[in-house]
PDB file of C-alpha atoms and ligand atoms in Angstrom:
ATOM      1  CA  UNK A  28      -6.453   4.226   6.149  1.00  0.00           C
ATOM      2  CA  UNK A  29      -3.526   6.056   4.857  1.00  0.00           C
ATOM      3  CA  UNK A  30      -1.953   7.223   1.934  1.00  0.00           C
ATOM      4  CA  UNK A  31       2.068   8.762   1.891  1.00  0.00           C
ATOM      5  CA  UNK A  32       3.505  11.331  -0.352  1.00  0.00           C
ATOM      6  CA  UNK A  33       7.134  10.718  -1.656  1.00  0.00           C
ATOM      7  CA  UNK A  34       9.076  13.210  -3.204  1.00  0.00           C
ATOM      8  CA  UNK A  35      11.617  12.664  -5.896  1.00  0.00           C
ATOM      9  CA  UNK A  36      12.827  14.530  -8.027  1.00  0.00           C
ATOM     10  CA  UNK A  37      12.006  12.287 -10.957  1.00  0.00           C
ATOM     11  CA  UNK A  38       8.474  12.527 -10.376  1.00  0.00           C
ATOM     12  CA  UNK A  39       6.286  11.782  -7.009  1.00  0.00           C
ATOM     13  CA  UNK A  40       4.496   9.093  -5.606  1.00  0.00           C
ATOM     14  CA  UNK A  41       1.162   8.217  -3.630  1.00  0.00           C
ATOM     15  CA  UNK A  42       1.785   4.869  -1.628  1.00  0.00           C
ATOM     16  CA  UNK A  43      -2.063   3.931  -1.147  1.00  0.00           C
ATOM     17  CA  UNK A  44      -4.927   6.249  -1.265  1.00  0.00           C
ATOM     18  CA  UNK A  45      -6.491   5.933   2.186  1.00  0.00           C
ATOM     19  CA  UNK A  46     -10.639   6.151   1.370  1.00  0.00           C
ATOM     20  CA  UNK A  47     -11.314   8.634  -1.690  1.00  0.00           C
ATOM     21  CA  UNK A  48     -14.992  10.803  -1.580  1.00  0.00           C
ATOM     22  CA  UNK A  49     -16.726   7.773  -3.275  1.00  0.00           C
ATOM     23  CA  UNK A  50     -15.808   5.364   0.171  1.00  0.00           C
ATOM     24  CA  UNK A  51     -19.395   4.735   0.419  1.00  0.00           C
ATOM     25  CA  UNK A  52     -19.851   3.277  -3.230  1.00  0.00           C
ATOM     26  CA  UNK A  53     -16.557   1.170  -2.852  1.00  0.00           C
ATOM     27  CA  UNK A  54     -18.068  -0.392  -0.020  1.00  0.00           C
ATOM     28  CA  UNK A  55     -21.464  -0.853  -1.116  1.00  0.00           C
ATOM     29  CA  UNK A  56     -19.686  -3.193  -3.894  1.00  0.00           C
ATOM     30  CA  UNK A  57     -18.413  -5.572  -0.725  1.00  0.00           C
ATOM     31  CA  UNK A  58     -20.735  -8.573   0.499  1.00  0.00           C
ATOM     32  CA  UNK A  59     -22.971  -8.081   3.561  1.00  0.00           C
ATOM     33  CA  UNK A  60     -21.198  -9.326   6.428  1.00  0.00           C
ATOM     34  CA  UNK A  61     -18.461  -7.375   5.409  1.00  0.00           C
ATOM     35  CA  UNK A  62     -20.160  -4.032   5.483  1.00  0.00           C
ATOM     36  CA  UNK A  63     -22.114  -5.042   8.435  1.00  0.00           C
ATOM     37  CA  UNK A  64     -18.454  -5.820  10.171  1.00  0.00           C
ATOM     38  CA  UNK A  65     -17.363  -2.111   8.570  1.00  0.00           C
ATOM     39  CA  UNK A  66     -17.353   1.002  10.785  1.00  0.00           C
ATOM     40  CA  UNK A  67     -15.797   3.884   9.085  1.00  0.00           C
ATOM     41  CA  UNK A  68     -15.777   7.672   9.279  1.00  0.00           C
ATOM     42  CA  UNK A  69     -14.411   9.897   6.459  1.00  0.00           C
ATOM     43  CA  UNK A  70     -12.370  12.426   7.092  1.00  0.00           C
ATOM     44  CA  UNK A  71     -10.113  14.588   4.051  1.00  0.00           C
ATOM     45  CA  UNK A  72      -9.515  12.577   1.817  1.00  0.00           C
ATOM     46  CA  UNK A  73      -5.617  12.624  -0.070  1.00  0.00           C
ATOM     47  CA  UNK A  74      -6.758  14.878  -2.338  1.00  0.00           C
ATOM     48  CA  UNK A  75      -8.572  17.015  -0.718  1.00  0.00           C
ATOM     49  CA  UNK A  76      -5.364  17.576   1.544  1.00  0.00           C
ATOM     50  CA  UNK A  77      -2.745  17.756  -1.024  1.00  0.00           C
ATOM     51  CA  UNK A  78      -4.741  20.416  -2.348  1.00  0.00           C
ATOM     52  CA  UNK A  79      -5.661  22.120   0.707  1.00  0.00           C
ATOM     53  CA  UNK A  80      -1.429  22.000   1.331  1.00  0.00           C
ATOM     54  CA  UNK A  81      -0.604  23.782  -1.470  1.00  0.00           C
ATOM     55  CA  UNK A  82       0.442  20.843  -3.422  1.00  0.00           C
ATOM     56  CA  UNK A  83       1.403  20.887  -7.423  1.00  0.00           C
ATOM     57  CA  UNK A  84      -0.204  17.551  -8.023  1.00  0.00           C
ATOM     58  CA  UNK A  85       1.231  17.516 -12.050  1.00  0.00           C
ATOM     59  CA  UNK A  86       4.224  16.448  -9.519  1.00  0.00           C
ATOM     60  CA  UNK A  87       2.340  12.968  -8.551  1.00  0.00           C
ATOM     61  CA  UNK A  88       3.949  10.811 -11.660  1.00  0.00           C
ATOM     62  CA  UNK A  89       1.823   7.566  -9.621  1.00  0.00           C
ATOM     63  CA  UNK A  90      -0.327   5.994  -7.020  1.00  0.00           C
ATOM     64  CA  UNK A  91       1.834   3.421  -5.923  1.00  0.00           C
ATOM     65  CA  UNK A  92      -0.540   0.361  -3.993  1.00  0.00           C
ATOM     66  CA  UNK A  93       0.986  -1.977  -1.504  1.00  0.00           C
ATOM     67  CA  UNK A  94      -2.247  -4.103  -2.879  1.00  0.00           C
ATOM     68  CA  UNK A  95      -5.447  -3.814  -4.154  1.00  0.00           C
ATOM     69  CA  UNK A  96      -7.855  -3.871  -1.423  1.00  0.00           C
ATOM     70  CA  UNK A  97     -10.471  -1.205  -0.914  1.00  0.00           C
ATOM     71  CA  UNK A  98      -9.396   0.581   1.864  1.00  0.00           C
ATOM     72  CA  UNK A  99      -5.829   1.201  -0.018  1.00  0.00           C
ATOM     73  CA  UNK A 100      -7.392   1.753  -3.374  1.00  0.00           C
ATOM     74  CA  UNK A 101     -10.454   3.524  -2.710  1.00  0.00           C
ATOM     75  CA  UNK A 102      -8.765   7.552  -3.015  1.00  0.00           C
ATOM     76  CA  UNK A 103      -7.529   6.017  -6.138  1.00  0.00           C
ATOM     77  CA  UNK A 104     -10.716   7.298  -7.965  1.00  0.00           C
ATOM     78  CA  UNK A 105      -9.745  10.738  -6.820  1.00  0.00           C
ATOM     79  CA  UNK A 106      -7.091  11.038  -8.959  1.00  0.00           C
ATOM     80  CA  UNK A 107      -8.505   9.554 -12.016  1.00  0.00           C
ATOM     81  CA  UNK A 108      -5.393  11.489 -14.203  1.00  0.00           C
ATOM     82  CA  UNK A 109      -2.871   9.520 -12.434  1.00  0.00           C
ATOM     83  CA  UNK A 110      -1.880   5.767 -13.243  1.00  0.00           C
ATOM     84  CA  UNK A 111      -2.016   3.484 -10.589  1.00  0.00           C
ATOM     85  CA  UNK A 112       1.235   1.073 -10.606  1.00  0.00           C
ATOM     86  CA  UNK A 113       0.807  -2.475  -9.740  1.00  0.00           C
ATOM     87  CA  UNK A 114       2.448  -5.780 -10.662  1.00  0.00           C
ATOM     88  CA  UNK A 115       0.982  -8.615 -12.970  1.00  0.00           C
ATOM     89  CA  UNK A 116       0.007 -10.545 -10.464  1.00  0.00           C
ATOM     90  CA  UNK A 117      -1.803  -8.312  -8.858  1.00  0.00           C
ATOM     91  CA  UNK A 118      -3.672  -6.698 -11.781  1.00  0.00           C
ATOM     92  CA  UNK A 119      -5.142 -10.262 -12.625  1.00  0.00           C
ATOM     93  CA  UNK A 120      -6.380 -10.614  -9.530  1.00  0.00           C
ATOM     94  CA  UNK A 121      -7.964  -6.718  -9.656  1.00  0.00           C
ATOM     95  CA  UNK A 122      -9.443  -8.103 -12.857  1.00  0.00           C
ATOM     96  CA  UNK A 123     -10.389 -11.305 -11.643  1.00  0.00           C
ATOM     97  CA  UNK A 124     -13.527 -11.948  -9.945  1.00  0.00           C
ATOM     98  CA  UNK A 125     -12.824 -12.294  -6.122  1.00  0.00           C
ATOM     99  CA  UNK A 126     -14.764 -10.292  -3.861  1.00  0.00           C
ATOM    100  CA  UNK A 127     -12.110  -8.491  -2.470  1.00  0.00           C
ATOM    101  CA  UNK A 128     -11.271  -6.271  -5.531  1.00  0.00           C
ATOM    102  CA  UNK A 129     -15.057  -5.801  -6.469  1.00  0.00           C
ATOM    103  CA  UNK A 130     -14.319  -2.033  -5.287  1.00  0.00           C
ATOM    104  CA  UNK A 131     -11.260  -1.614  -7.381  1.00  0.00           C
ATOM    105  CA  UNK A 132     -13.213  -2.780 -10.616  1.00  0.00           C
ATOM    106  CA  UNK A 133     -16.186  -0.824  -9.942  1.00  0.00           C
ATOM    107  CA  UNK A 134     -13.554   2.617  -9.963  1.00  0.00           C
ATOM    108  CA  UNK A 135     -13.970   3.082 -14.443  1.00  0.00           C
ATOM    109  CA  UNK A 136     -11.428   5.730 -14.293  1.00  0.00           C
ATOM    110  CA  UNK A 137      -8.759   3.508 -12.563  1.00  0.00           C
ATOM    111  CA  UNK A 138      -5.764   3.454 -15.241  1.00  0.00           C
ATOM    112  CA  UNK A 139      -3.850   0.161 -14.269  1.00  0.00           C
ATOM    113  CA  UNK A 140      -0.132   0.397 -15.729  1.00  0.00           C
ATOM    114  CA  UNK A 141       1.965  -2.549 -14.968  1.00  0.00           C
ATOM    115  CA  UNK A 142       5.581  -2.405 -13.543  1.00  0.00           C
ATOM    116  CA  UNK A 143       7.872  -5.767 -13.784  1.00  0.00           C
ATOM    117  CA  UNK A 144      10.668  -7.290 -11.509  1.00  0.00           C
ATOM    118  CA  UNK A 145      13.634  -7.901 -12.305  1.00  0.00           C
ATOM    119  CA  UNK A 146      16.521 -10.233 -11.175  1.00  0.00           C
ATOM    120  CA  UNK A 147      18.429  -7.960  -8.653  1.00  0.00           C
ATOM    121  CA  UNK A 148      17.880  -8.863  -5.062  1.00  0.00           C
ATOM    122  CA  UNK A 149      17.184  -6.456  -2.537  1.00  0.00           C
ATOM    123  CA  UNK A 150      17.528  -7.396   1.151  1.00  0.00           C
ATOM    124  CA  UNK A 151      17.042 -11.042   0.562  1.00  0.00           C
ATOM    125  CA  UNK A 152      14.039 -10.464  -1.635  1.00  0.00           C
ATOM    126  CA  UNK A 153      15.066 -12.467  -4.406  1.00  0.00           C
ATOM    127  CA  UNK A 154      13.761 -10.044  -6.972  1.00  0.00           C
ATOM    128  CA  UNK A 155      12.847  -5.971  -7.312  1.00  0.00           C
ATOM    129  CA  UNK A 156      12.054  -2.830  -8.952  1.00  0.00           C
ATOM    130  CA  UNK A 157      14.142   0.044  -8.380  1.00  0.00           C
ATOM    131  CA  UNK A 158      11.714   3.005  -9.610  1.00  0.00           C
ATOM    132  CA  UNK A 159      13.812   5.693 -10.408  1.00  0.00           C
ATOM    133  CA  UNK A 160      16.936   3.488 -10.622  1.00  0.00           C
ATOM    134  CA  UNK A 161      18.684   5.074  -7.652  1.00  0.00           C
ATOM    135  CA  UNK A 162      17.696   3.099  -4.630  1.00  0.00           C
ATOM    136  CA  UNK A 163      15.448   5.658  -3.198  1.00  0.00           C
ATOM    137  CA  UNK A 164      12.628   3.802  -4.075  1.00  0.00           C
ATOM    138  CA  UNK A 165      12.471  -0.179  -4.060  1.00  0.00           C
ATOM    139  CA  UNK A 166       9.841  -2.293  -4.710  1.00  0.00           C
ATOM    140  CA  UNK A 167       9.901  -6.025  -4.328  1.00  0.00           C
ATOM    141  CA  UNK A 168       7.200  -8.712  -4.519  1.00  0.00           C
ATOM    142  CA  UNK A 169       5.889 -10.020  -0.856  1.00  0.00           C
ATOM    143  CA  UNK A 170       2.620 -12.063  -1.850  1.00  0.00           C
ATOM    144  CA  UNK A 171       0.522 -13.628   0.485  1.00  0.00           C
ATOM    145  CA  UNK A 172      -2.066 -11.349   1.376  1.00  0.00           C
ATOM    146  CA  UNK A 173      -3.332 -10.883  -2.032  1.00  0.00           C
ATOM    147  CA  UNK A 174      -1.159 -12.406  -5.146  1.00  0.00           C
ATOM    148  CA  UNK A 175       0.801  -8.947  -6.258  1.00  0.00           C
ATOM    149  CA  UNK A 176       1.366  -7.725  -2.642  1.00  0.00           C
ATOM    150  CA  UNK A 177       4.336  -5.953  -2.091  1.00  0.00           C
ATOM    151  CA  UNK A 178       6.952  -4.129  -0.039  1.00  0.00           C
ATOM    152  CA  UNK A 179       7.990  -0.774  -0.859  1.00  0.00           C
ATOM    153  CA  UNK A 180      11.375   0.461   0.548  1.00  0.00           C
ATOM    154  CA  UNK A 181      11.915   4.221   0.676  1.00  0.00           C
ATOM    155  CA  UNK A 182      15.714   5.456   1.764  1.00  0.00           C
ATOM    156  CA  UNK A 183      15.729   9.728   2.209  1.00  0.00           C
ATOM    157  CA  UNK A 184      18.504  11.501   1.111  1.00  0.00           C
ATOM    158  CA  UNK A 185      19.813  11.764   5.200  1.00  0.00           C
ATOM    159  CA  UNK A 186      19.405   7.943   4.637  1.00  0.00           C
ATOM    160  CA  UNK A 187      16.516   7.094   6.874  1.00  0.00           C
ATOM    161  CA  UNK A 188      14.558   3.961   5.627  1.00  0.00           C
ATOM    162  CA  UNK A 189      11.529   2.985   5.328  1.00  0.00           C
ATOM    163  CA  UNK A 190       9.395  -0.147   4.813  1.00  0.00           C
ATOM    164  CA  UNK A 191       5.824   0.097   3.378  1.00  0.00           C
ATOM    165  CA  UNK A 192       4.746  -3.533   4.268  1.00  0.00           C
ATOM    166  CA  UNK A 193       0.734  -2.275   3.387  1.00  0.00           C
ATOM    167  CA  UNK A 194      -1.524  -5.275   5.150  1.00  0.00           C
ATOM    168  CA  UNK A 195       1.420  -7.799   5.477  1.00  0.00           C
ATOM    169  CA  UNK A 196       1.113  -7.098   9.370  1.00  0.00           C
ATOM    170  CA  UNK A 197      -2.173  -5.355  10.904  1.00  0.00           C
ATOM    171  CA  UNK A 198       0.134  -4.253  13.887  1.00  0.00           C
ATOM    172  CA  UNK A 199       3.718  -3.746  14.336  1.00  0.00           C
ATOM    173  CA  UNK A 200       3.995  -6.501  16.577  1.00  0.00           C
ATOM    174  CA  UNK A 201       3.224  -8.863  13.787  1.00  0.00           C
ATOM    175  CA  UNK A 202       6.571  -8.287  12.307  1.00  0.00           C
ATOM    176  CA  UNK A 203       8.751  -7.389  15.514  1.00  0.00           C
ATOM    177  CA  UNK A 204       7.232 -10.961  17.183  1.00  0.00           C
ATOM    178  CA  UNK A 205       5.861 -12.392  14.395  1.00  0.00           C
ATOM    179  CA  UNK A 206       2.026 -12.220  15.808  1.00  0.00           C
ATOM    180  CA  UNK A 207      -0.175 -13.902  12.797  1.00  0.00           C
ATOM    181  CA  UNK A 208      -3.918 -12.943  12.625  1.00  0.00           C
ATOM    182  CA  UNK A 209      -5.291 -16.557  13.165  1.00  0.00           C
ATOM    183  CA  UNK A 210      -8.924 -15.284  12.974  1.00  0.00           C
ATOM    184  CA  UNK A 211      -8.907 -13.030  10.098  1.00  0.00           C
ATOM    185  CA  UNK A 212      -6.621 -14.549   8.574  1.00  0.00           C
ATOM    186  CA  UNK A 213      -8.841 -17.235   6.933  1.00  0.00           C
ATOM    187  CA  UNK A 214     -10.609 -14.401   5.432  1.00  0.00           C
ATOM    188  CA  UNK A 215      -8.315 -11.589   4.006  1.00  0.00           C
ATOM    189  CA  UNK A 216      -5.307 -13.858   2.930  1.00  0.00           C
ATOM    190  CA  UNK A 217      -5.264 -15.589  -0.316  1.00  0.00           C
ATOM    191  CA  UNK A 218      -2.150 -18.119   1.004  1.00  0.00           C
ATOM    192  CA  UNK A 219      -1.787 -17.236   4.819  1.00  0.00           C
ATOM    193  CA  UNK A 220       1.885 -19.744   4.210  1.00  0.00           C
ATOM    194  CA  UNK A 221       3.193 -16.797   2.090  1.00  0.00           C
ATOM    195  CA  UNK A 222       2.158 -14.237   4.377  1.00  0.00           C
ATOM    196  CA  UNK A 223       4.055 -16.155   7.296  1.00  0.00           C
ATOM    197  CA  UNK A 224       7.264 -16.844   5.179  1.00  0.00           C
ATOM    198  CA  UNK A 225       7.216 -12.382   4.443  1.00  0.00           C
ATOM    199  CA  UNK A 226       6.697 -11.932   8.011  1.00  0.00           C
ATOM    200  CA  UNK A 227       9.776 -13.727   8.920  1.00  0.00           C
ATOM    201  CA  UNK A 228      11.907 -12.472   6.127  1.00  0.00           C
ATOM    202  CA  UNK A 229      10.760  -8.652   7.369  1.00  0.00           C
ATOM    203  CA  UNK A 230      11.214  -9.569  10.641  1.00  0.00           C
ATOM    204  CA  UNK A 231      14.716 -10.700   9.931  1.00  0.00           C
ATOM    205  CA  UNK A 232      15.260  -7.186   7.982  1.00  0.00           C
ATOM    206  CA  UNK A 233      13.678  -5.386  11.417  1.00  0.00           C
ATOM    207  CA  UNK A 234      16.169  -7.391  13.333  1.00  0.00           C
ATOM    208  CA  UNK A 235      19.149  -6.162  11.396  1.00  0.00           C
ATOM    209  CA  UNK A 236      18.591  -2.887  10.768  1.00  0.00           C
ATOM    210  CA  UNK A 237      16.480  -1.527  13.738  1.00  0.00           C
ATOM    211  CA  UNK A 238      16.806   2.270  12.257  1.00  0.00           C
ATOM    212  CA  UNK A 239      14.459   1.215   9.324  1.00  0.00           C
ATOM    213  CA  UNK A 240      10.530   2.229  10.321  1.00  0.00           C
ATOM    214  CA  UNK A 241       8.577  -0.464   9.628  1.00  0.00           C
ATOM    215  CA  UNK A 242       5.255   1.032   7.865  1.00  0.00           C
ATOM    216  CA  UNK A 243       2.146  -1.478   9.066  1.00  0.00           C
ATOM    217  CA  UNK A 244      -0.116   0.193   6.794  1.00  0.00           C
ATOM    218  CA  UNK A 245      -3.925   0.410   9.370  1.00  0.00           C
ATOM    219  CA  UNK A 246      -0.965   0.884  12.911  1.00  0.00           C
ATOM    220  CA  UNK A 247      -0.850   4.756  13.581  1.00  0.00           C
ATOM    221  CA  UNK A 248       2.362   4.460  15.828  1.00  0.00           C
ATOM    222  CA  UNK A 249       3.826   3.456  12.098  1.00  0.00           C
ATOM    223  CA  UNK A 250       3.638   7.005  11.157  1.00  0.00           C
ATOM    224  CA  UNK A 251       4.347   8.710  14.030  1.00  0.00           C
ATOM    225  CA  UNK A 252       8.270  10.073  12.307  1.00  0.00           C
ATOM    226  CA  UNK A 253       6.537  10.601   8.641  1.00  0.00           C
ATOM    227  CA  UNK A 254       5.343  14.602   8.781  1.00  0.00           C
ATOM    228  CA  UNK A 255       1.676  15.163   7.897  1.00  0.00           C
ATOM    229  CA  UNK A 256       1.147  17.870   5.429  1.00  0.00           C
ATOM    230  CA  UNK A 257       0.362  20.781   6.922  1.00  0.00           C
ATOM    231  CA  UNK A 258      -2.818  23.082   5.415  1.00  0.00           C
ATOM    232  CA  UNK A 259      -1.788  26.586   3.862  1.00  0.00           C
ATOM    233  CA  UNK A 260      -3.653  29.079   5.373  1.00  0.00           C
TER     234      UNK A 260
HETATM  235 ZN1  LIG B  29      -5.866  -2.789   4.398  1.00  0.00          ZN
END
């Protein structure tokens, strides 16, 4: 469970929050089989290691969620001074009544802000956000998994890409050869159709521009070229 700091000079951002110090509550909100499917250990949380690292966090302008789900939302209650950015669709479904974002309604300090798409494509996605309206930072809607899923595209300045695809894939291989998850699939998509049609267009992208890292948010071998910050002594 993972959470990535990106710097801008416009403010920074927190794609997912990994599991925040209350990981036991968020889970206690989640039916029984779920829990008793559940094995988890804690370690720092995002927090506790931006902290540890040094880190100004009056930099972190917003927590950024690929989608709603506990384990990506969970650190989000660490950080109850900083909105968390998510699309219409997906803040009905947080404030809906499926069990799936019990944990994200039981965090009271979670400060939802909304963020639109507009008309521009971006890679074939017929619409996006550009955050800071320079490219470094492109959202665009990929639903499927849950109703406001999305992709987030981060280029660096040395113009090295990156896709966050959160839970669209649990493995790389589920975008490089298209490998569904027939028997979970039943359970943590809402429209399993959607999820197929995103894997094909990101496996298309993957296809065409093999330098982009493809960023499967629970497959470590995602982040092995994204630095880890690095505790001051
Ligand atoms: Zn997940």
């Amino acid at each position: 469970m993972t959470a990535t700091l990106i710097k801008h000079p416009k403010g920074d951002l927190l794609i997912d929050t990994g599991f925040g110090r209350d990981i036991a509550q968020h889970l206690a909100t989640l039916p029984l089989f779920f829990r008793l499917l559940t094995r988890y250990s804690l370690n720092k949380t995002a927090r506790e290691q931006l902290q540890s690292s040094g880190y100004d966090l009056t930099r972190l302008r917003a927590i950024l969620l690929t989608h709603s789900h506990w384990d990506h939302i969970s650190g989000a209650a660490d950080f109850p001074e900083v909105p968390v950015w998510i699309p219409p669709a997906e803040r009905s479904f947080v404030q809906g009544e499926d069990f799936t974002t019990a944990p994200a309604r039981s965090i009271k300090s979670l400060h939802l802000e909304e963020y639109r798409f507009d008309a521009h494509p971006y890679l074939g996605f017929a619409e996006s956000h550009d955050v800071h309206g320079d490219g470094t930072v492109v959202i665009v809607p990929a639903p499927g998994h849950s109703p406001g899923s999305v992709i987030v595209f981060v280029t660096l300045p040395d113009n090295k890409r990156y896709a966050f695809i959160g839970d669209l894939a649990w493995q790389l291989e589920g975008v490089t050869e298209q490998e569904e998850r027939p028997l979970t699939q039943r359970l943590a998509d809402v429209e399993p159709r959607l999820v197929r049609e995103n894997l094909a267009h990101m496996a298309a992208i993957s296809a065409r521009y093999p330098e982009m890292t493809i960023v499967v948010a629970h497959d470590p071998r995602s982040f092995a070229s994204i630095p880890t910050l690095v505790p001051k002594p």
